[in-house]
Short mmCIF file of C-alpha atoms and ligand atoms in Angstrom, two decimals:
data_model
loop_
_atom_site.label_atom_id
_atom_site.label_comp_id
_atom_site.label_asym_id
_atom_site.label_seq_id
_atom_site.Cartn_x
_atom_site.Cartn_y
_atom_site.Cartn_z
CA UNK E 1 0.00 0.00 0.00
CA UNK E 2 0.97 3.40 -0.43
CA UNK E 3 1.07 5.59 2.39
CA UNK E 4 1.55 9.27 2.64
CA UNK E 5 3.54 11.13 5.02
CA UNK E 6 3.34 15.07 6.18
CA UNK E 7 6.54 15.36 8.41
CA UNK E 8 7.81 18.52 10.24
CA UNK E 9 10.72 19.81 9.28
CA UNK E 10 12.80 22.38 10.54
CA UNK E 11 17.05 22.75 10.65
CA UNK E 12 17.87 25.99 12.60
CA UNK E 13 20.83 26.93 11.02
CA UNK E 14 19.12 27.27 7.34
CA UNK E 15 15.81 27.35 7.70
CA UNK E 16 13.89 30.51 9.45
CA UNK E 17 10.94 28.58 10.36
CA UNK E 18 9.48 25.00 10.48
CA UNK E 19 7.70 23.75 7.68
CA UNK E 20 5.64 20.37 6.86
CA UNK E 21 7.01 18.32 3.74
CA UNK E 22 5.09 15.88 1.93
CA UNK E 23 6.56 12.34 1.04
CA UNK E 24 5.06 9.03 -0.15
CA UNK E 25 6.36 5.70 0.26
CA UNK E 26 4.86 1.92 -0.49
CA UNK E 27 4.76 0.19 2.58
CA UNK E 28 4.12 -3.56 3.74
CA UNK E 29 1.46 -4.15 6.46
CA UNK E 30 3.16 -5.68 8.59
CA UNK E 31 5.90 -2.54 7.77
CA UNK E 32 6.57 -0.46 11.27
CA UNK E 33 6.38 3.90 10.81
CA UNK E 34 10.03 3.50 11.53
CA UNK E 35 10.80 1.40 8.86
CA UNK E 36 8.92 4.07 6.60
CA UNK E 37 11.08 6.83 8.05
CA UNK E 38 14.23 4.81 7.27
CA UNK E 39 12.96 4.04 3.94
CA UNK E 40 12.64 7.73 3.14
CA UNK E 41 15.71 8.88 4.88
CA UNK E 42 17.38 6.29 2.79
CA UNK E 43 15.87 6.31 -0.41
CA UNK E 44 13.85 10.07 -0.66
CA UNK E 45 15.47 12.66 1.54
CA UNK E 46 18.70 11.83 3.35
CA UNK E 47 18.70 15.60 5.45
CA UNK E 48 15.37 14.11 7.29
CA UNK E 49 16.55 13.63 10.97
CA UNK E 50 15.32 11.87 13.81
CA UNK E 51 16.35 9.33 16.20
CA UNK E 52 16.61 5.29 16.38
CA UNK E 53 18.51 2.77 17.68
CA UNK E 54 16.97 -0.91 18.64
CA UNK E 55 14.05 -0.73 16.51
CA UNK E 56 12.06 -3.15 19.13
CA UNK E 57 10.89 -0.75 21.79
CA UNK E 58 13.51 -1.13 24.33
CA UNK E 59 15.96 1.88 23.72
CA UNK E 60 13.17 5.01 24.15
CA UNK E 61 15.01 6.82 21.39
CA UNK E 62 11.94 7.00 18.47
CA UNK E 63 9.75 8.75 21.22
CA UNK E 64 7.44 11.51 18.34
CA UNK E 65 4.42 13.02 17.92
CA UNK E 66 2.43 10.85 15.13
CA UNK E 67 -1.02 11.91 14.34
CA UNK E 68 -0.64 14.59 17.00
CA UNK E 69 -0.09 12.04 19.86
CA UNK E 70 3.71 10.90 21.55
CA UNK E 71 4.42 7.77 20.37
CA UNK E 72 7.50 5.19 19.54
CA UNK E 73 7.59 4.72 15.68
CA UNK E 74 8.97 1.26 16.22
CA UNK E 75 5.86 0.02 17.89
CA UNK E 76 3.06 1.62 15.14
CA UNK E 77 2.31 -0.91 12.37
CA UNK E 78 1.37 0.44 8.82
CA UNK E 79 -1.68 -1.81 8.65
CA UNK E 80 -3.00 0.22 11.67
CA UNK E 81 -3.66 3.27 9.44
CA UNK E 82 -5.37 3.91 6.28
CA UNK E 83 -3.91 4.36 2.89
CA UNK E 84 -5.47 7.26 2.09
CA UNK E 85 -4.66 8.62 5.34
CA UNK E 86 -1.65 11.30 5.93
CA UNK E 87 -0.16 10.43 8.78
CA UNK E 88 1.44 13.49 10.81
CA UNK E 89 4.61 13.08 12.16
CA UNK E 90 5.68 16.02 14.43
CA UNK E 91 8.62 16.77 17.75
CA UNK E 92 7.65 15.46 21.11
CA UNK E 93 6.16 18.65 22.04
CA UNK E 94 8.03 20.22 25.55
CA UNK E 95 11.53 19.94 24.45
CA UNK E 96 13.17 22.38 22.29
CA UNK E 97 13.37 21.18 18.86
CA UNK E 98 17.68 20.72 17.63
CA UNK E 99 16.35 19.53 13.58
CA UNK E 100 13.54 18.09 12.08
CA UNK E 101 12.04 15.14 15.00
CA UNK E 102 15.11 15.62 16.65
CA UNK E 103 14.57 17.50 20.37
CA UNK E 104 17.21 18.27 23.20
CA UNK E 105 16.61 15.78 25.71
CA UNK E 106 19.23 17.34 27.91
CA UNK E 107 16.92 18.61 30.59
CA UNK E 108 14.40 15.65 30.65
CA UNK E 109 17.73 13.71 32.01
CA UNK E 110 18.51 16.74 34.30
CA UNK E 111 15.15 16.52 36.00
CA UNK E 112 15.91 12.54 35.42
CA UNK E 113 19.54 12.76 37.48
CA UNK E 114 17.99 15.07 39.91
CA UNK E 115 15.77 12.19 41.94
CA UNK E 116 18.69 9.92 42.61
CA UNK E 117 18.10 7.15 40.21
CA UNK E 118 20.25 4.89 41.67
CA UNK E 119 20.07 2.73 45.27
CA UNK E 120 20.86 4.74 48.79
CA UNK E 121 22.52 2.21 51.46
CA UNK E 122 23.48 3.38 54.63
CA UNK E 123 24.79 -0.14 56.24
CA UNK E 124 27.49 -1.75 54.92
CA UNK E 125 26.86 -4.24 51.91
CA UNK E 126 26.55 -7.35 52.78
CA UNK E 127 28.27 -10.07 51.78
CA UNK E 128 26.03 -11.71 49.31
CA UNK E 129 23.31 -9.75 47.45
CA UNK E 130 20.84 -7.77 49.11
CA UNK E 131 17.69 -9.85 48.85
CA UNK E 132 14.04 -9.22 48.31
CA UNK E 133 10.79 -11.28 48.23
CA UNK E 134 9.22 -11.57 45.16
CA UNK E 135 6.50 -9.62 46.71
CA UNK E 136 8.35 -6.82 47.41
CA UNK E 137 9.69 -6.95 43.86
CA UNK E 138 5.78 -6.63 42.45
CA UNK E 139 5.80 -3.27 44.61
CA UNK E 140 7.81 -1.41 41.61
CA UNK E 141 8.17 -4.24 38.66
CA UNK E 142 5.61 -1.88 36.53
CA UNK E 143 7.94 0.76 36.99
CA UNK E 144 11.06 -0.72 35.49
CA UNK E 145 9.46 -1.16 32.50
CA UNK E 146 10.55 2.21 31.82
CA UNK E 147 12.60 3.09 28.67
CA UNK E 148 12.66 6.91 29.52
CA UNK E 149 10.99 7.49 26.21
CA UNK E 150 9.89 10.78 27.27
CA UNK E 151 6.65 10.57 25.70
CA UNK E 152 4.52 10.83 29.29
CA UNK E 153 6.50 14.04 29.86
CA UNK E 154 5.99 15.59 26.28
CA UNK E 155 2.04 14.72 26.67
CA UNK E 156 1.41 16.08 29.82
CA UNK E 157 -0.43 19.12 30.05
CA UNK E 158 1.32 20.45 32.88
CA UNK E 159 4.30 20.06 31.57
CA UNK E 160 3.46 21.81 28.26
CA UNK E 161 2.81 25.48 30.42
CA UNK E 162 5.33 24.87 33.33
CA UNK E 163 8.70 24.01 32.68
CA UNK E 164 10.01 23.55 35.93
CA UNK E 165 7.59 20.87 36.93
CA UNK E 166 9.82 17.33 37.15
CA UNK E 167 7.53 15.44 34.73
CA UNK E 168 5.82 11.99 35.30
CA UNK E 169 9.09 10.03 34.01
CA UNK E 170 10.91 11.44 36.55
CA UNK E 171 8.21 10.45 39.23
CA UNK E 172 8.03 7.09 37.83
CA UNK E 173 12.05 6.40 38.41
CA UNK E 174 10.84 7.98 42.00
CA UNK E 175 8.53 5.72 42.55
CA UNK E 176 11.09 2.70 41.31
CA UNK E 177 13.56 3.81 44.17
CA UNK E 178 10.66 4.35 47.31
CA UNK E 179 8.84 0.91 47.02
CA UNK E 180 12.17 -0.36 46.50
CA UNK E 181 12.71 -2.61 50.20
CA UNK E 182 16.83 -2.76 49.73
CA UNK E 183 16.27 1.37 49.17
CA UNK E 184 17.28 3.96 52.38
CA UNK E 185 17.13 7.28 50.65
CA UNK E 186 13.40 7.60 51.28
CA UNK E 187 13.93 10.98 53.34
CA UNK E 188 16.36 12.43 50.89
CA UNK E 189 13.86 11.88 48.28
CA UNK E 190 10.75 12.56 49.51
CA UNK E 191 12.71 16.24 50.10
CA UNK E 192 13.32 16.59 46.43
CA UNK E 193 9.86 15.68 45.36
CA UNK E 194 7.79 17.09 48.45
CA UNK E 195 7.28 20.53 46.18
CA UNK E 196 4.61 22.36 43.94
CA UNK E 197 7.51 21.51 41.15
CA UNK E 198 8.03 17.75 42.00
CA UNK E 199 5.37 15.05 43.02
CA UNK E 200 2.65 17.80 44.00
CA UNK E 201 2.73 19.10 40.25
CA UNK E 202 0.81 16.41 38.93
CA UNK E 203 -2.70 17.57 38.27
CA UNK E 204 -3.95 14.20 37.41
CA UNK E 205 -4.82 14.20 33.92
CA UNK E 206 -3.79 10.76 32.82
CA UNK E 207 -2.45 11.71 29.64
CA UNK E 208 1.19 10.40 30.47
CA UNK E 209 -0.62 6.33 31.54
CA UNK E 210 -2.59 6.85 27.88
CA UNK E 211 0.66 7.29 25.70
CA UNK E 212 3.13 5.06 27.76
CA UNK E 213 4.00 2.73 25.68
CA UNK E 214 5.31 0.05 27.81
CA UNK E 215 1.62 0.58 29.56
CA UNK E 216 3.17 1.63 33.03
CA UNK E 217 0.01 3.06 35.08
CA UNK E 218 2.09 6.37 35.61
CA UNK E 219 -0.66 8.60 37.13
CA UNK E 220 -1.11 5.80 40.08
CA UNK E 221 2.39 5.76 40.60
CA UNK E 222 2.69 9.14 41.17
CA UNK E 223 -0.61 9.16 43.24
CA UNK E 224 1.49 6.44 45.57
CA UNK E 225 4.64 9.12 45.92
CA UNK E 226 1.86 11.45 47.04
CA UNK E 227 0.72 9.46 49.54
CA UNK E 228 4.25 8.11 50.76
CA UNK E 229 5.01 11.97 51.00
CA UNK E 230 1.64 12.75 53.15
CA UNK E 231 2.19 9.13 55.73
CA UNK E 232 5.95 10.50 56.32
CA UNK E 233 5.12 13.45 57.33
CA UNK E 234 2.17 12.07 59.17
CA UNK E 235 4.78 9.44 61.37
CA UNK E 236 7.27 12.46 62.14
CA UNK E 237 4.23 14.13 63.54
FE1 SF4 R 1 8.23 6.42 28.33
FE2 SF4 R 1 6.33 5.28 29.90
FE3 SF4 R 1 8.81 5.74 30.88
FE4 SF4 R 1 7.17 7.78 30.41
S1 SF4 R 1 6.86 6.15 31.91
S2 SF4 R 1 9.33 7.69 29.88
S3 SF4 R 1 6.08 7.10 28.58
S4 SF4 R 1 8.22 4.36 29.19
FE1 FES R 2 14.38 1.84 20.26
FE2 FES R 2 12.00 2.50 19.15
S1 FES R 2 13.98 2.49 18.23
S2 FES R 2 12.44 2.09 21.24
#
């Protein structure tokens, strides 16, 4: 089938403003959008940029607006869409745009790097690995699921007027660290998200759970770092 293509365009050192370009490509059904990018990268317009790397949904890198909604092109098949349909293909919206589907992720990792992504210990390591029950695992599996696509962050509407506010990916590696059992930075953490910026930003519109596409419930998540925040302050009481 042949599908057509209206892609945004835009390369700051030429061009004075974006622009859409049209492009048409025949396509397989069972043909992914970034295979069609590829294909016209490759074979139409070698200047088109964006970002790939694994292909199968595991490296976040594809994260872009396609038919006006954040998305991974490695995980939308052509037979989903119609052939007479032009399918849109924009920036994640949020992050400033460096050329053509290409944005600066820089300060999606800053507000990433500024939760503490990693374990806190306090006691000494043991001498064996620090163990968990599989129950305790369950607490944050959903979370590590997490590619750090971006695309909860670029769809949420809070995000889109207030750029200080951490974003729901950020929240979601929070969350990954406080249910964690072998985790002891609780307190420092709760101090970095305990703010009208951080955890209490979240206005609950459940646009970042829609577009996850690894289908992480994002919004509860965050409602669980609320209420960790609220029974911590509650036992200090
Ligand atoms: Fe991407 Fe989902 Fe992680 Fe957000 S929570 S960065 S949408 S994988
Ligand atoms: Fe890696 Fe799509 S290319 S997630």
């Amino acid at each position: 089938m042949i599908l057509k293509f209206k892609i945004f365009r835009f390369d700051p050192v030429k061009d004075e403003k974006p622009y859409y370009q049209n492009f048409e490509i025949e396509a397989g059904a069972s043909d992914r959008l970034l295979d069609c990018l590829n294909r016209i990268r490759w074979e139409q317009d070698p200047t088109l940029a964006f970002r790939m790397s694994c292909g199968h949904g595991i490296c976040g890198s594809d994260g872009m607006r396609i038919n006006g909604k954040s998305a991974l092109a490695c995980q939308k098949l052509v037979k989903d869409f119609k052939e007479d349909e032009e399918i849109l293909i924009e920036p994640l919206q949020v992050f400033r745009v460096v050329r053509d589907l290409v944005v600066d992720m820089d300060p999606f990792f800053e507000k990433y790097n500024s939760i503490k992504p990693y374990l806190i210990t306090k006691a000494h390591a043991p001498e064996r690995e620090r163990l968990q029950s599989v129950e305790e695992h369950r607490k944050y599996e959903d979370a590590i699921r997490c590619i750090l696509c971006a695309c909860c962050t670029a769809s949420c509407p809070v995000n889109q007027e207030i750029e200080a506010f951490i974003g729901p990916a950020a929240l979601v590696r929070a969350f990954r660290y406080l249910f964690d059992s072998r985790d002891e930075g609780n307190q420092e953490r709760i101090a970095l998200l305990d703010h009208e910026d951080g955890a209490w930003g979240c206005k609950t519109k459940w646009r970042c759970t829609r577009v996850c596409p690894k289908e992480i419930p994002v919004t509860k998540e965050i409602f669980e770092i609320k209420k960790c925040i609220l029974e911590s302050k509650k036992s200090k009481k």
